[in-house]
PDB file of C-alpha atoms in Angstrom:
ATOM      1  CA  ILE D  10       0.000   0.000   0.000  1.00 74.00           C
ATOM      2  CA  GLY D  11       2.832   2.366   0.861  1.00 75.00           C
ATOM      3  CA  ALA D  12       4.375   1.818  -2.559  1.00 76.00           C
ATOM      4  CA  MET D  13       1.093   2.670  -4.315  1.00 78.00           C
ATOM      5  CA  LEU D  14      -0.309   5.527  -2.205  1.00 73.00           C
ATOM      6  CA  GLY D  15       1.545   8.773  -1.535  1.00 68.00           C
ATOM      7  CA  ILE D  16      -0.267   9.356   1.758  1.00 72.00           C
ATOM      8  CA  THR D  17       1.718   6.636   3.549  1.00 74.00           C
ATOM      9  CA  ASP D  18       4.889   7.621   5.383  1.00 76.00           C
ATOM     10  CA  ASN D  19       7.185   4.922   4.008  1.00 82.00           C
ATOM     11  CA  ALA D  20      10.154   6.331   5.927  1.00 81.00           C
ATOM     12  CA  ALA D  21       8.318   5.639   9.203  1.00 81.00           C
ATOM     13  CA  HIS D  22       7.440   2.107   8.097  1.00 84.00           C
ATOM     14  CA  VAL D  23      10.978   1.269   7.017  1.00 87.00           C
ATOM     15  CA  GLY D  24      12.363   2.888  10.169  1.00 85.00           C
ATOM     16  CA  GLY D  25       9.998   0.809  12.313  1.00 87.00           C
ATOM     17  CA  LEU D  26      10.971  -2.377  10.486  1.00 90.00           C
ATOM     18  CA  VAL D  27      14.704  -1.736  10.850  1.00 90.00           C
ATOM     19  CA  SER D  28      14.339  -0.696  14.506  1.00 87.00           C
ATOM     20  CA  GLY D  29      12.313  -3.830  15.247  1.00 88.00           C
ATOM     21  CA  LEU D  30      14.931  -6.032  13.580  1.00 91.00           C
ATOM     22  CA  ILE D  31      17.726  -4.392  15.581  1.00 88.00           C
ATOM     23  CA  LEU D  32      15.883  -4.682  18.904  1.00 86.00           C
ATOM     24  CA  GLY D  33      14.852  -8.258  18.116  1.00 89.00           C
ATOM     25  CA  ALA D  34      18.454  -9.157  17.284  1.00 90.00           C
ATOM     26  CA  LEU D  35      19.614  -7.583  20.551  1.00 86.00           C
ATOM     27  CA  ILE D  36      17.065  -9.561  22.552  1.00 86.00           C
ATOM     28  CA  ALA D  37      18.076 -12.777  20.751  1.00 89.00           C
ATOM     29  CA  LYS D  38      21.726 -12.039  21.512  1.00 87.00           C
ATOM     30  CA  VAL D  39      21.554 -10.588  25.030  1.00 86.00           C
ATOM     31  CA  ALA D  40      18.414 -12.147  26.528  1.00 84.00           C
ATOM     32  CA  PRO D  41      17.278 -15.162  24.490  1.00 85.00           C
ATOM     33  CA  ALA D  42      15.579 -16.913  27.425  1.00 84.00           C
ATOM     34  CA  PRO D  43      12.007 -15.808  28.306  1.00 79.00           C
ATOM     35  CA  ASP D  44      12.952 -15.403  31.978  1.00 82.00           C
ATOM     36  CA  ASN D  45      15.661 -12.793  31.206  1.00 83.00           C
ATOM     37  CA  VAL D  46      13.196 -10.021  32.069  1.00 85.00           C
ATOM     38  CA  LEU D  47      15.720  -7.466  33.296  1.00 86.00           C
ATOM     39  CA  ARG D  48      17.929  -7.844  30.251  1.00 85.00           C
ATOM     40  CA  ARG D  49      14.949  -7.564  27.926  1.00 84.00           C
ATOM     41  CA  ALA D  50      13.802  -4.464  29.804  1.00 87.00           C
ATOM     42  CA  GLY D  51      17.317  -3.073  29.365  1.00 87.00           C
ATOM     43  CA  VAL D  52      17.112  -3.642  25.594  1.00 85.00           C
ATOM     44  CA  LEU D  53      13.723  -1.919  25.595  1.00 86.00           C
ATOM     45  CA  LEU D  54      15.162   1.071  27.472  1.00 88.00           C
ATOM     46  CA  VAL D  55      18.010   1.270  24.964  1.00 86.00           C
ATOM     47  CA  GLY D  56      15.422   1.323  22.179  1.00 85.00           C
ATOM     48  CA  ILE D  57      13.457   4.079  23.911  1.00 88.00           C
ATOM     49  CA  ALA D  58      16.639   6.092  24.442  1.00 89.00           C
ATOM     50  CA  ILE D  59      17.565   5.760  20.756  1.00 85.00           C
ATOM     51  CA  ALA D  60      14.049   6.791  19.678  1.00 84.00           C
ATOM     52  CA  TYR D  61      14.075   9.773  22.048  1.00 86.00           C
ATOM     53  CA  GLY D  62      17.538  10.813  20.896  1.00 85.00           C
ATOM     54  CA  GLY D  63      16.492  10.530  17.264  1.00 81.00           C
ATOM     55  CA  ALA D  64      13.389  12.632  17.902  1.00 80.00           C
ATOM     56  CA  ALA D  65      15.460  15.267  19.734  1.00 80.00           C
ATOM     57  CA  TRP D  66      17.983  15.375  16.890  1.00 79.00           C
ATOM     58  CA  LEU D  67      15.196  15.652  14.319  1.00 73.00           C
ATOM     59  CA  TRP D  68      13.551  18.495  16.241  1.00 71.00           C
ATOM     60  CA  HIS D  69      16.836  20.344  16.647  1.00 72.00           C
ATOM     61  CA  SER D  70      17.772  19.948  12.984  1.00 73.00           C
ATOM     62  CA  HIS D  71      14.333  21.090  11.749  1.00 82.00           C
ATOM     63  CA  ALA D  72      13.473  23.651  14.425  1.00 90.00           C
ATOM     64  CA  TYR D  73      14.245  26.480  11.978  1.00 92.00           C
ATOM     65  CA  ILE D  74      11.189  25.470   9.926  1.00 92.00           C
ATOM     66  CA  PHE D  75       8.956  25.731  12.987  1.00 92.00           C
ATOM     67  CA  HIS D  76      10.344  29.173  13.868  1.00 94.00           C
ATOM     68  CA  ALA D  77       9.981  30.375  10.263  1.00 95.00           C
ATOM     69  CA  GLN D  78       6.370  29.190  10.062  1.00 94.00           C
ATOM     70  CA  THR D  79       5.587  30.747  13.439  1.00 95.00           C
ATOM     71  CA  GLY D  80       7.141  34.028  12.297  1.00 96.00           C
ATOM     72  CA  GLN D  81       5.111  33.990   9.094  1.00 95.00           C
ATOM     73  CA  ARG D  82       1.896  33.416  11.067  1.00 95.00           C
ATOM     74  CA  LEU D  83       2.720  36.228  13.501  1.00 96.00           C
ATOM     75  CA  LEU D  84       3.429  38.532  10.573  1.00 95.00           C
ATOM     76  CA  ILE D  85      -0.006  37.791   9.125  1.00 95.00           C
ATOM     77  CA  GLU D  86      -1.487  38.561  12.550  1.00 96.00           C
ATOM     78  CA  SER D  87       0.342  41.942  12.536  1.00 95.00           C
ATOM     79  CA  LYS D  88       2.515  40.933  15.505  1.00 96.00           C
ATOM     80  CA  THR D  89       5.595  42.315  13.792  1.00 96.00           C
ATOM     81  CA  ASP D  90       8.094  42.380  16.656  1.00 96.00           C
ATOM     82  CA  GLN D  91       7.287  38.803  17.664  1.00 97.00           C
ATOM     83  CA  ALA D  92       7.476  37.727  14.023  1.00 97.00           C
ATOM     84  CA  ILE D  93      10.928  39.300  13.673  1.00 97.00           C
ATOM     85  CA  ALA D  94      12.166  37.480  16.782  1.00 97.00           C
ATOM     86  CA  GLU D  95      11.020  34.095  15.435  1.00 96.00           C
ATOM     87  CA  LEU D  96      12.363  34.725  11.935  1.00 97.00           C
ATOM     88  CA  GLN D  97      15.726  35.829  13.317  1.00 96.00           C
ATOM     89  CA  ILE D  98      16.011  32.489  15.122  1.00 95.00           C
ATOM     90  CA  ALA D  99      15.161  30.618  11.914  1.00 95.00           C
ATOM     91  CA  ALA D 100      17.718  32.597   9.901  1.00 95.00           C
ATOM     92  CA  ARG D 101      20.359  32.066  12.567  1.00 94.00           C
ATOM     93  CA  GLN D 102      19.725  28.312  12.763  1.00 92.00           C
ATOM     94  CA  ARG D 103      19.695  27.870   8.981  1.00 93.00           C
ATOM     95  CA  PRO D 104      21.379  30.840   7.217  1.00 95.00           C
ATOM     96  CA  SER D 105      20.629  29.330   3.796  1.00 95.00           C
ATOM     97  CA  TYR D 106      16.850  29.103   4.382  1.00 95.00           C
ATOM     98  CA  PHE D 107      15.254  31.476   1.864  1.00 96.00           C
ATOM     99  CA  PRO D 108      11.767  31.864   3.484  1.00 96.00           C
ATOM    100  CA  ALA D 109      13.290  33.096   6.753  1.00 96.00           C
ATOM    101  CA  HIS D 110      15.234  35.911   5.056  1.00 97.00           C
ATOM    102  CA  TYR D 111      12.378  36.823   2.718  1.00 97.00           C
ATOM    103  CA  ASP D 112       9.775  37.055   5.484  1.00 97.00           C
ATOM    104  CA  LEU D 113      12.268  38.842   7.730  1.00 96.00           C
ATOM    105  CA  GLY D 114      12.721  41.439   4.996  1.00 96.00           C
ATOM    106  CA  ARG D 115       8.952  41.840   4.759  1.00 95.00           C
ATOM    107  CA  ALA D 116       8.674  42.189   8.543  1.00 97.00           C
ATOM    108  CA  TYR D 117      11.359  44.877   8.692  1.00 96.00           C
ATOM    109  CA  GLY D 118       9.572  46.692   5.866  1.00 94.00           C
ATOM    110  CA  VAL D 119       6.295  46.653   7.808  1.00 94.00           C
ATOM    111  CA  LYS D 120       8.124  48.050  10.825  1.00 93.00           C
ATOM    112  CA  GLY D 121       9.703  50.805   8.725  1.00 93.00           C
ATOM    113  CA  ASP D 122      13.292  49.609   9.137  1.00 95.00           C
ATOM    114  CA  PHE D 123      14.072  49.742   5.434  1.00 94.00           C
ATOM    115  CA  ALA D 124      17.846  49.354   5.761  1.00 93.00           C
ATOM    116  CA  LYS D 125      17.420  45.948   7.436  1.00 96.00           C
ATOM    117  CA  ALA D 126      14.614  45.066   5.013  1.00 96.00           C
ATOM    118  CA  GLU D 127      16.938  45.699   2.063  1.00 95.00           C
ATOM    119  CA  LEU D 128      19.697  43.640   3.674  1.00 96.00           C
ATOM    120  CA  GLU D 129      17.457  40.617   4.239  1.00 97.00           C
ATOM    121  CA  LEU D 130      15.826  40.804   0.807  1.00 97.00           C
ATOM    122  CA  ARG D 131      19.199  41.030  -0.911  1.00 96.00           C
ATOM    123  CA  ARG D 132      20.245  37.951   1.052  1.00 97.00           C
ATOM    124  CA  ALA D 133      17.048  36.209  -0.086  1.00 97.00           C
ATOM    125  CA  ILE D 134      17.881  37.034  -3.716  1.00 97.00           C
ATOM    126  CA  GLU D 135      21.386  35.626  -3.261  1.00 96.00           C
ATOM    127  CA  LEU D 136      19.797  32.369  -2.108  1.00 96.00           C
ATOM    128  CA  GLU D 137      17.128  32.287  -4.832  1.00 96.00           C
ATOM    129  CA  PRO D 138      18.089  34.578  -7.749  1.00 95.00           C
ATOM    130  CA  GLN D 139      14.884  33.669  -9.615  1.00 95.00           C
ATOM    131  CA  SER D 140      12.507  34.746  -6.849  1.00 95.00           C
ATOM    132  CA  GLU D 141      10.104  37.335  -8.247  1.00 96.00           C
ATOM    133  CA  ASP D 142       8.637  38.077  -4.812  1.00 96.00           C
ATOM    134  CA  ALA D 143      12.072  38.941  -3.414  1.00 96.00           C
ATOM    135  CA  TYR D 144      12.812  41.426  -6.217  1.00 97.00           C
ATOM    136  CA  SER D 145       9.380  43.000  -5.807  1.00 96.00           C
ATOM    137  CA  GLY D 146       9.838  43.300  -2.046  1.00 96.00           C
ATOM    138  CA  LEU D 147      13.319  44.772  -2.485  1.00 96.00           C
ATOM    139  CA  GLY D 148      12.027  47.352  -4.951  1.00 97.00           C
ATOM    140  CA  LEU D 149       9.257  48.420  -2.585  1.00 95.00           C
ATOM    141  CA  ALA D 150      11.748  48.631   0.299  1.00 95.00           C
ATOM    142  CA  TYR D 151      14.021  50.862  -1.773  1.00 96.00           C
ATOM    143  CA  LEU D 152      11.056  53.043  -2.750  1.00 95.00           C
ATOM    144  CA  ALA D 153       9.859  53.370   0.842  1.00 93.00           C
ATOM    145  CA  GLY D 154      13.416  54.210   1.851  1.00 92.00           C
ATOM    146  CA  LYS D 155      13.448  57.112  -0.658  1.00 92.00           C
ATOM    147  CA  ARG D 156      15.852  55.405  -3.062  1.00 94.00           C
ATOM    148  CA  PRO D 157      13.886  55.524  -6.340  1.00 95.00           C
ATOM    149  CA  GLN D 158      16.819  54.746  -8.632  1.00 95.00           C
ATOM    150  CA  GLN D 159      17.643  51.498  -6.824  1.00 96.00           C
ATOM    151  CA  ALA D 160      13.925  50.697  -6.739  1.00 97.00           C
ATOM    152  CA  ARG D 161      13.658  51.131 -10.507  1.00 97.00           C
ATOM    153  CA  GLU D 162      16.662  48.843 -11.026  1.00 97.00           C
ATOM    154  CA  ALA D 163      15.085  46.151  -8.842  1.00 97.00           C
ATOM    155  CA  PHE D 164      11.783  46.292 -10.742  1.00 97.00           C
ATOM    156  CA  LEU D 165      13.590  46.238 -14.102  1.00 97.00           C
ATOM    157  CA  ARG D 166      15.474  43.118 -13.006  1.00 96.00           C
ATOM    158  CA  LEU D 167      12.128  41.592 -12.040  1.00 97.00           C
ATOM    159  CA  LEU D 168      10.789  42.531 -15.475  1.00 96.00           C
ATOM    160  CA  ARG D 169      13.713  40.742 -17.110  1.00 96.00           C
ATOM    161  CA  LEU D 170      12.868  37.655 -15.067  1.00 95.00           C
ATOM    162  CA  ASN D 171       9.211  37.841 -16.046  1.00 96.00           C
ATOM    163  CA  PRO D 172       8.127  40.340 -18.757  1.00 95.00           C
ATOM    164  CA  LYS D 173       4.493  39.727 -17.768  1.00 95.00           C
ATOM    165  CA  SER D 174       4.945  40.441 -14.069  1.00 97.00           C
ATOM    166  CA  PRO D 175       2.208  42.786 -12.803  1.00 97.00           C
ATOM    167  CA  ASP D 176       4.347  43.474  -9.714  1.00 97.00           C
ATOM    168  CA  ALA D 177       7.174  44.769 -11.923  1.00 97.00           C
ATOM    169  CA  HIS D 178       4.925  47.161 -13.844  1.00 97.00           C
ATOM    170  CA  PHE D 179       3.198  48.305 -10.669  1.00 98.00           C
ATOM    171  CA  GLY D 180       6.563  48.968  -9.048  1.00 97.00           C
ATOM    172  CA  LEU D 181       7.804  50.937 -12.047  1.00 97.00           C
ATOM    173  CA  GLY D 182       4.578  52.912 -11.944  1.00 97.00           C
ATOM    174  CA  ALA D 183       5.086  53.654  -8.257  1.00 97.00           C
ATOM    175  CA  VAL D 184       8.649  54.840  -8.924  1.00 97.00           C
ATOM    176  CA  SER D 185       7.481  57.116 -11.752  1.00 97.00           C
ATOM    177  CA  ALA D 186       4.709  58.506  -9.571  1.00 97.00           C
ATOM    178  CA  ASP D 187       7.234  59.198  -6.817  1.00 96.00           C
ATOM    179  CA  GLU D 188       9.352  61.074  -9.377  1.00 95.00           C
ATOM    180  CA  GLN D 189       6.230  62.998 -10.511  1.00 96.00           C
ATOM    181  CA  LYS D 190       6.381  61.399 -13.961  1.00 97.00           C
ATOM    182  CA  TYR D 191       2.649  60.895 -14.020  1.00 97.00           C
ATOM    183  CA  SER D 192       2.267  59.934 -17.686  1.00 97.00           C
ATOM    184  CA  GLU D 193       4.836  57.152 -17.318  1.00 97.00           C
ATOM    185  CA  ALA D 194       3.218  56.034 -14.073  1.00 97.00           C
ATOM    186  CA  LEU D 195      -0.214  55.918 -15.710  1.00 97.00           C
ATOM    187  CA  GLU D 196       1.045  53.695 -18.537  1.00 97.00           C
ATOM    188  CA  GLU D 197       2.691  51.292 -16.113  1.00 97.00           C
ATOM    189  CA  TYR D 198      -0.426  51.122 -13.951  1.00 98.00           C
ATOM    190  CA  LYS D 199      -2.551  50.420 -17.025  1.00 97.00           C
ATOM    191  CA  LEU D 200      -0.207  47.580 -17.983  1.00 97.00           C
ATOM    192  CA  THR D 201      -0.561  46.226 -14.457  1.00 97.00           C
ATOM    193  CA  ALA D 202      -4.359  46.234 -14.783  1.00 97.00           C
ATOM    194  CA  GLN D 203      -4.172  44.498 -18.165  1.00 97.00           C
ATOM    195  CA  LEU D 204      -1.972  41.749 -16.759  1.00 97.00           C
ATOM    196  CA  ASP D 205      -3.995  41.358 -13.553  1.00 97.00           C
ATOM    197  CA  PRO D 206      -7.422  43.073 -13.505  1.00 96.00           C
ATOM    198  CA  ASP D 207      -7.827  42.156  -9.820  1.00 97.00           C
ATOM    199  CA  TYR D 208      -4.507  43.672  -8.719  1.00 96.00           C
ATOM    200  CA  ASP D 209      -5.110  45.266  -5.325  1.00 95.00           C
ATOM    201  CA  GLY D 210      -5.750  49.028  -5.532  1.00 95.00           C
ATOM    202  CA  ILE D 211      -4.660  49.392  -9.151  1.00 97.00           C
ATOM    203  CA  TYR D 212      -7.741  51.298 -10.344  1.00 97.00           C
ATOM    204  CA  GLN D 213      -7.353  53.777  -7.532  1.00 97.00           C
ATOM    205  CA  ASP D 214      -3.762  54.365  -8.619  1.00 97.00           C
ATOM    206  CA  ILE D 215      -4.837  54.772 -12.245  1.00 98.00           C
ATOM    207  CA  GLY D 216      -7.489  57.272 -11.170  1.00 98.00           C
ATOM    208  CA  LEU D 217      -5.011  59.238  -9.058  1.00 97.00           C
ATOM    209  CA  MET D 218      -2.566  59.525 -11.971  1.00 98.00           C
ATOM    210  CA  GLN D 219      -5.359  60.623 -14.301  1.00 98.00           C
ATOM    211  CA  ALA D 220      -6.363  63.256 -11.768  1.00 97.00           C
ATOM    212  CA  ARG D 221      -2.750  64.441 -11.589  1.00 96.00           C
ATOM    213  CA  LEU D 222      -2.817  64.816 -15.369  1.00 97.00           C
ATOM    214  CA  GLU D 223      -6.164  66.655 -15.135  1.00 97.00           C
ATOM    215  CA  LEU D 224      -7.986  63.856 -16.937  1.00 97.00           C
ATOM    216  CA  TYR D 225     -10.812  64.225 -14.497  1.00 97.00           C
ATOM    217  CA  ASP D 226     -13.552  62.424 -16.432  1.00 97.00           C
ATOM    218  CA  ASP D 227     -11.306  59.413 -16.894  1.00 97.00           C
ATOM    219  CA  ALA D 228     -10.327  59.568 -13.247  1.00 97.00           C
ATOM    220  CA  ILE D 229     -13.950  59.628 -12.128  1.00 96.00           C
TER     221      ILE D 229
END
C-alpha cells in the first residue's frame, strides 16, 4: 500500500521495520531466554533512548522550519516584533533558508526599518536569484526608503525575469509617480491592470494619476 499511495509515510514504516529487527536481534543475543526479564527491559530502554535521541535530533535539525512558520503566522497577525524574533532564530539556525530571510525582509519593511529590510531581501535574492517576490519586495523597500533609482533597477530586473509580471509594472509605476512622472506612471499602472485586472488598488492608482494629469472624467 505504501508503494502505491503517496499518503503513507514509508520512511516511518521502514524505520519501524529496521528498529524492530535491531531490537529483536539484541534480545536474541543478550536475553534469548524468556525469563531474562531485566535484560529484555534493558534492551527496551536502549530502544526508547535511541528513539528519544532521534526525535530530539530531528527536532533540533528542523526547528528552523517551525520558527519560520511561526514568524510567518505572527506577521499575518500583525505581531511584527514577535514575528521578527522568530524569523531571526530561523535565519540564525539555517542561514541558507530562503523563506526566513524573505519574510524577515517583509517584517522589517512593515516596521519601517528599510535598511534591514533591504539587507534581508538582498540575502534572499542571493539564495534564490529567480525569486520574483524577493525582487518585488526589495524594490518596494528601496522606494519606501526614498531610493527611487535602486527601486527602478530592482523592478527592471524583475521585469527581465518575467516580462508579464504585474508586480514589476506596478513597481515601475510607483517609482514614476514618486518622481512625478505621471504619464509614465499611468502607462505602467494600465499595464498592471491588463496583466492582472484584480490587482489590489490598481484602479485607484490609475485614477489618481489621471487626476494628476487633469484627466478628471477618466479619473472619475
